[in-house]
Amino acid sequence: MSDGPLAKPNVSPAVAWLRTPAAIRERCHQLLDLGLARRLPHFRVEPSRLPAVVDAVLEVTRECYPTLDIPLHSRWGHFDVGGVGRVAQLDARLKDATPQERARAKLDLVVVSVLLDAGSGPRWRYTEPGGATYARSEGLAVASLRMFLDGLFSSDPKQPLRADAEGLGRLTLERLARGMQVSEDNPLDGLEGRLHLLRGLSRVLPRPGALFDLVASRGGGVRAAELLGEVLEHLGPIWPGRVMVDAVNLGDVWPHSALGPAESVDALVPFHKLSQWMTYSLVEPLAEAGVRVTELDGLTGLPEYRNGGLFVDLGVLVPRDERLTTQALRPGEEPIVEWRALTVALLDRVAALVRGRLGLGPEELPLGKVLQGGTWTAGRRVAARLRPGGVPPIRVESDGTVF
């Protein structure tokens, strides 16, 4: 396989549209409109509680970023958790590489890391050799970076700082578990699902860094929505079999009965959470190599535990059945689809209110910076205040491929 530009798959107009942020926004805002009209089956929407969310977001934003110099919400911030300059360590090891090869290596790392980033569960921890212990997303980030630095995803011992098809394809569950420090006493939700994604990745790309060549071939820049489209087109086959349209597996797309018959395209709500998280995380290494990603506000918020939990914990979203907060549900169950859709739409409203309070526009404070500033941290802090261990108010049975 070549590391060069990739062929573009052909898909139907319906599939192409469901892969756009515009489709995510349209369907999620349709459900929010129904919620505001009290016509949703699983959640009541209380817009009068939105100011409390904005207050919480502004509080953590001003605390964490007093000058409002907020980075984009991405995987890169997690790598340096605990004040350890791990990205600088990577840069030092890549100092003799060309800008293009540095970009490919960083895309190799961040694509693999995002695919390993679905919810860890409450018990899992990662202890860095000679360092501290981390949990949840930060622990997964450090674990994936250490495995990358050790050459676990490369087929060539002479080129350890890469992930390639052969290296990912021969990765075993036992080796991945060892790298993630998984044991009977340290269980990680969805380990098999994560391995499934990495093996799938080995079948669709010569290496994740090949995305750099694809994007760079366009010229000096790419719109964020186009970058997401490339991620969804080329990585689409790796997702477990779910909803199919025109013989294409759609990935993180689910039906909701309030929008239409279950078998119709009209009922489908796209989220593409991990793919959007990945897209946000590609921006920095692409920029370092001279490829600018524009119109970042074209992407949507990420519908996951912390953002979604913030709205539940602060009373904007009120479950109609209290069992939603006591029983773990599967990702495709309608209450979870509804919760995630409302989260995406409400994040747009929160972003507008935060910008208004700060006197900033979308160019100065795109949604990705509001998330970082922001909603994700506020959701985690509120959860920690309300429940032991900061567990989210709504639990999902993670298979390692969605959240």
Short mmCIF file of C-alpha atoms in Angstrom, two decimals, residues 4-261:
data_model
loop_
_atom_site.label_atom_id
_atom_site.label_comp_id
_atom_site.label_asym_id
_atom_site.label_seq_id
_atom_site.Cartn_x
_atom_site.Cartn_y
_atom_site.Cartn_z
CA GLY A 4 -0.10 8.76 -0.84
CA PRO A 5 -3.54 10.21 -1.69
CA LEU A 6 -6.49 7.87 -1.33
CA ALA A 7 -9.29 7.02 -3.71
CA LYS A 8 -12.66 8.61 -2.91
CA PRO A 9 -15.50 6.14 -2.30
CA ASN A 10 -18.79 6.70 -4.12
CA VAL A 11 -21.90 6.95 -1.94
CA SER A 12 -25.52 7.95 -2.50
CA PRO A 13 -26.75 11.52 -1.84
CA ALA A 14 -28.59 10.31 1.29
CA VAL A 15 -25.44 8.80 2.77
CA ALA A 16 -23.33 11.80 1.80
CA TRP A 17 -25.80 14.14 3.53
CA LEU A 18 -25.91 12.07 6.72
CA ARG A 19 -22.13 12.48 6.92
CA THR A 20 -22.33 16.28 7.16
CA PRO A 21 -22.41 18.51 10.26
CA ALA A 22 -25.40 20.23 8.64
CA ALA A 23 -27.35 16.96 8.87
CA ILE A 24 -26.31 16.48 12.49
CA ARG A 25 -27.50 19.98 13.37
CA GLU A 26 -30.73 19.76 11.42
CA ARG A 27 -31.88 16.50 12.97
CA CYS A 28 -30.76 17.43 16.51
CA HIS A 29 -32.49 20.81 16.35
CA GLN A 30 -35.64 19.10 15.04
CA LEU A 31 -35.69 17.05 18.23
CA LEU A 32 -34.97 20.11 20.37
CA ASP A 33 -37.93 21.91 18.77
CA LEU A 34 -40.11 18.92 19.64
CA GLY A 35 -38.71 18.95 23.16
CA LEU A 36 -39.49 22.63 23.62
CA ALA A 37 -43.04 21.85 22.48
CA ARG A 38 -43.23 19.07 25.14
CA ARG A 39 -43.58 16.43 22.45
CA LEU A 40 -40.65 14.13 23.23
CA PRO A 41 -41.17 10.81 25.01
CA HIS A 42 -38.09 10.61 27.22
CA PHE A 43 -36.97 14.10 28.31
CA ARG A 44 -38.61 17.34 29.30
CA VAL A 45 -36.67 20.43 28.17
CA GLU A 46 -36.48 23.34 30.62
CA PRO A 47 -34.88 26.30 28.77
CA SER A 48 -35.24 28.50 31.87
CA ARG A 49 -32.34 26.49 33.36
CA LEU A 50 -29.91 27.39 30.53
CA PRO A 51 -28.51 30.45 32.39
CA ALA A 52 -27.30 28.11 35.15
CA VAL A 53 -25.38 26.10 32.53
CA VAL A 54 -23.87 29.26 31.05
CA ASP A 55 -22.82 30.41 34.54
CA ALA A 56 -21.10 27.06 35.19
CA VAL A 57 -19.32 27.14 31.84
CA LEU A 58 -18.12 30.71 32.31
CA GLU A 59 -16.89 29.95 35.81
CA VAL A 60 -14.59 27.13 34.70
CA THR A 61 -13.57 28.97 31.52
CA ARG A 62 -12.41 32.05 33.45
CA GLU A 63 -10.67 29.87 36.01
CA CYS A 64 -8.82 27.70 33.49
CA TYR A 65 -8.22 30.39 30.85
CA PRO A 66 -8.22 33.81 32.54
CA THR A 67 -6.92 35.53 29.38
CA LEU A 68 -9.46 33.59 27.23
CA ASP A 69 -6.60 32.14 25.22
CA ILE A 70 -8.54 28.89 24.83
CA PRO A 71 -7.25 26.02 22.68
CA LEU A 72 -9.52 23.97 20.51
CA HIS A 73 -11.16 20.98 22.19
CA SER A 74 -9.02 18.07 21.00
CA ARG A 75 -7.05 15.02 22.05
CA TRP A 76 -3.80 16.98 22.27
CA GLY A 77 -4.62 18.64 25.59
CA HIS A 78 -5.09 15.24 27.24
CA PHE A 79 -1.61 14.05 26.31
CA ASP A 80 0.02 16.55 28.68
CA VAL A 81 -2.22 15.79 31.68
CA GLY A 82 -0.53 16.27 35.02
CA GLY A 83 1.75 18.96 33.62
CA VAL A 84 4.01 16.40 31.95
CA GLY A 85 5.28 17.57 28.54
CA ARG A 86 4.66 14.33 26.67
CA VAL A 87 3.96 16.07 23.34
CA ALA A 88 7.32 17.82 23.67
CA GLN A 89 8.88 14.38 24.15
CA LEU A 90 7.26 13.25 20.91
CA ASP A 91 8.41 16.40 19.11
CA ALA A 92 11.97 15.82 20.32
CA ARG A 93 11.96 12.33 18.87
CA LEU A 94 10.59 13.67 15.55
CA LYS A 95 13.03 16.60 15.32
CA ASP A 96 14.89 15.17 12.32
CA ALA A 97 11.74 14.33 10.35
CA THR A 98 10.37 16.53 7.56
CA PRO A 99 7.30 18.66 8.37
CA GLN A 100 5.23 16.30 6.25
CA GLU A 101 6.44 13.18 8.02
CA ARG A 102 5.95 14.82 11.42
CA ALA A 103 2.36 15.51 10.41
CA ARG A 104 1.84 11.92 9.27
CA ALA A 105 3.28 10.58 12.54
CA LYS A 106 1.09 12.88 14.63
CA LEU A 107 -1.97 11.88 12.62
CA ASP A 108 -1.02 8.23 13.15
CA LEU A 109 -0.95 8.86 16.88
CA VAL A 110 -4.08 10.94 17.26
CA VAL A 111 -6.31 8.79 15.05
CA VAL A 112 -5.35 5.67 17.01
CA SER A 113 -5.70 7.51 20.32
CA VAL A 114 -9.19 8.79 19.51
CA LEU A 115 -10.30 5.31 18.47
CA LEU A 116 -9.11 4.05 21.87
CA ASP A 117 -10.92 6.87 23.66
CA ALA A 118 -14.47 5.57 24.11
CA GLY A 119 -15.67 5.53 27.74
CA SER A 120 -13.36 3.56 30.02
CA GLY A 121 -15.85 2.72 32.76
CA PRO A 122 -15.50 3.78 36.40
CA ARG A 123 -12.87 1.29 37.64
CA TRP A 124 -10.11 1.48 35.04
CA ARG A 125 -6.86 3.34 35.77
CA TYR A 126 -3.52 3.75 33.97
CA THR A 127 -0.31 4.18 35.95
CA GLU A 128 2.43 5.81 33.92
CA PRO A 129 5.81 4.12 34.41
CA GLY A 130 7.61 6.23 36.97
CA GLY A 131 4.71 8.64 37.11
CA ALA A 132 1.19 9.25 38.31
CA THR A 133 -2.08 7.36 37.85
CA TYR A 134 -4.80 8.65 35.53
CA ALA A 135 -8.38 7.61 34.82
CA ARG A 136 -10.96 8.01 32.06
CA SER A 137 -10.10 10.01 28.94
CA GLU A 138 -6.79 11.36 30.22
CA GLY A 139 -5.67 7.87 31.25
CA LEU A 140 -6.59 6.53 27.81
CA ALA A 141 -4.63 9.38 26.21
CA VAL A 142 -1.47 8.69 28.19
CA ALA A 143 -1.76 4.93 27.63
CA SER A 144 -2.17 5.35 23.86
CA LEU A 145 0.73 7.81 23.65
CA ARG A 146 3.04 5.49 25.61
CA MET A 147 2.08 2.56 23.37
CA PHE A 148 2.78 4.71 20.30
CA LEU A 149 6.17 5.83 21.64
CA ASP A 150 7.00 2.14 22.27
CA GLY A 151 6.27 1.31 18.62
CA LEU A 152 3.29 -0.94 19.38
CA PHE A 153 1.36 0.16 16.27
CA SER A 154 4.27 0.05 13.81
CA SER A 155 5.36 -2.97 11.78
CA ASP A 156 8.92 -1.63 11.45
CA PRO A 157 11.14 -1.63 14.58
CA LYS A 158 13.36 0.91 12.82
CA GLN A 159 10.40 3.29 12.48
CA PRO A 160 8.54 2.99 15.79
CA LEU A 161 6.80 6.39 15.65
CA ARG A 162 4.08 5.40 13.24
CA ALA A 163 0.96 3.31 12.97
CA ASP A 164 0.57 1.26 9.83
CA ALA A 165 -1.75 -1.34 8.40
CA GLU A 166 0.49 -4.30 9.18
CA GLY A 167 1.22 -3.19 12.74
CA LEU A 168 -2.43 -2.50 13.53
CA GLY A 169 -3.61 -5.65 11.80
CA ARG A 170 -1.42 -7.96 13.84
CA LEU A 171 -2.24 -6.32 17.18
CA THR A 172 -3.70 -8.89 19.58
CA LEU A 173 -6.21 -8.43 22.37
CA GLU A 174 -3.60 -9.61 24.87
CA ARG A 175 -1.01 -7.07 23.69
CA LEU A 176 -3.54 -4.23 23.71
CA ALA A 177 -4.72 -5.24 27.18
CA ARG A 178 -1.14 -5.26 28.42
CA GLY A 179 -0.48 -1.83 26.96
CA MET A 180 -3.65 -0.50 28.60
CA GLN A 181 -2.79 -2.26 31.90
CA VAL A 182 -6.11 -4.12 31.82
CA SER A 183 -6.57 -6.87 34.39
CA GLU A 184 -9.31 -8.53 36.39
CA ASP A 185 -8.85 -5.83 39.02
CA ASN A 186 -8.50 -3.05 36.45
CA PRO A 187 -11.25 -3.69 33.87
CA LEU A 188 -11.68 -1.49 30.80
CA ASP A 189 -15.09 -1.30 29.16
CA GLY A 190 -15.20 -2.29 25.50
CA LEU A 191 -11.63 -3.50 25.03
CA GLU A 192 -12.69 -5.87 22.23
CA GLY A 193 -14.57 -3.05 20.51
CA ARG A 194 -11.47 -0.86 20.54
CA LEU A 195 -9.39 -3.64 19.00
CA HIS A 196 -12.11 -4.11 16.36
CA LEU A 197 -11.74 -0.44 15.37
CA LEU A 198 -7.95 -0.62 15.12
CA ARG A 199 -8.09 -3.76 13.02
CA GLY A 200 -10.72 -2.12 10.85
CA LEU A 201 -8.43 0.88 10.48
CA SER A 202 -5.71 -1.46 9.20
CA ARG A 203 -8.01 -2.51 6.36
CA VAL A 204 -8.97 0.96 5.10
CA LEU A 205 -5.75 3.00 5.26
CA PRO A 206 -2.06 2.21 4.66
CA ARG A 207 -1.54 4.33 7.78
CA PRO A 208 -3.73 6.97 9.45
CA GLY A 209 -1.16 9.59 8.44
CA ALA A 210 -2.20 9.06 4.81
CA LEU A 211 -5.04 11.45 5.63
CA PHE A 212 -2.41 14.21 5.62
CA ASP A 213 -1.56 13.56 1.98
CA LEU A 214 -5.23 13.46 1.07
CA VAL A 215 -5.94 16.83 2.69
CA ALA A 216 -2.67 18.47 1.63
CA SER A 217 -3.38 17.60 -2.01
CA ARG A 218 -6.27 20.10 -1.89
CA GLY A 219 -3.88 23.04 -1.47
CA GLY A 220 -3.32 25.28 1.53
CA GLY A 221 -6.54 24.75 3.44
CA VAL A 222 -9.68 22.72 4.04
CA ARG A 223 -13.03 23.49 5.64
CA ALA A 224 -13.74 21.62 8.87
CA ALA A 225 -16.89 20.08 7.40
CA GLU A 226 -14.89 18.78 4.44
CA LEU A 227 -12.27 17.32 6.77
CA LEU A 228 -14.99 15.50 8.71
CA GLY A 229 -16.34 14.23 5.41
CA GLU A 230 -12.97 12.73 4.54
CA VAL A 231 -12.73 11.05 7.94
CA LEU A 232 -16.22 9.58 7.59
CA GLU A 233 -15.69 8.42 4.01
CA HIS A 234 -12.38 6.69 4.58
CA LEU A 235 -12.98 5.37 8.09
CA GLY A 236 -16.66 4.56 7.62
CA PRO A 237 -16.11 0.81 7.07
CA ILE A 238 -14.38 0.33 10.45
CA TRP A 239 -17.51 0.86 12.55
CA PRO A 240 -19.52 -2.14 13.76
CA GLY A 241 -22.56 -3.00 11.68
CA ARG A 242 -25.43 -0.71 12.61
CA VAL A 243 -27.91 1.22 10.49
CA MET A 244 -27.40 0.68 6.76
CA VAL A 245 -28.54 3.05 4.00
CA ASP A 246 -27.92 2.13 0.36
CA ALA A 247 -25.68 -0.75 1.54
CA VAL A 248 -23.42 1.62 3.52
CA ASN A 249 -22.84 1.19 7.24
CA LEU A 250 -23.46 4.63 8.76
CA GLY A 251 -21.67 4.20 12.09
CA ASP A 252 -22.82 6.57 14.84
CA VAL A 253 -26.29 7.16 13.35
CA TRP A 254 -29.50 6.07 15.07
CA PRO A 255 -33.29 6.30 14.55
CA HIS A 256 -35.75 8.24 16.69
CA SER A 257 -39.47 7.56 16.34
CA ALA A 258 -40.43 11.23 16.75
CA LEU A 259 -38.89 12.02 13.36
CA GLY A 260 -40.47 9.30 11.23
CA PRO A 261 -40.94 5.55 10.74
#
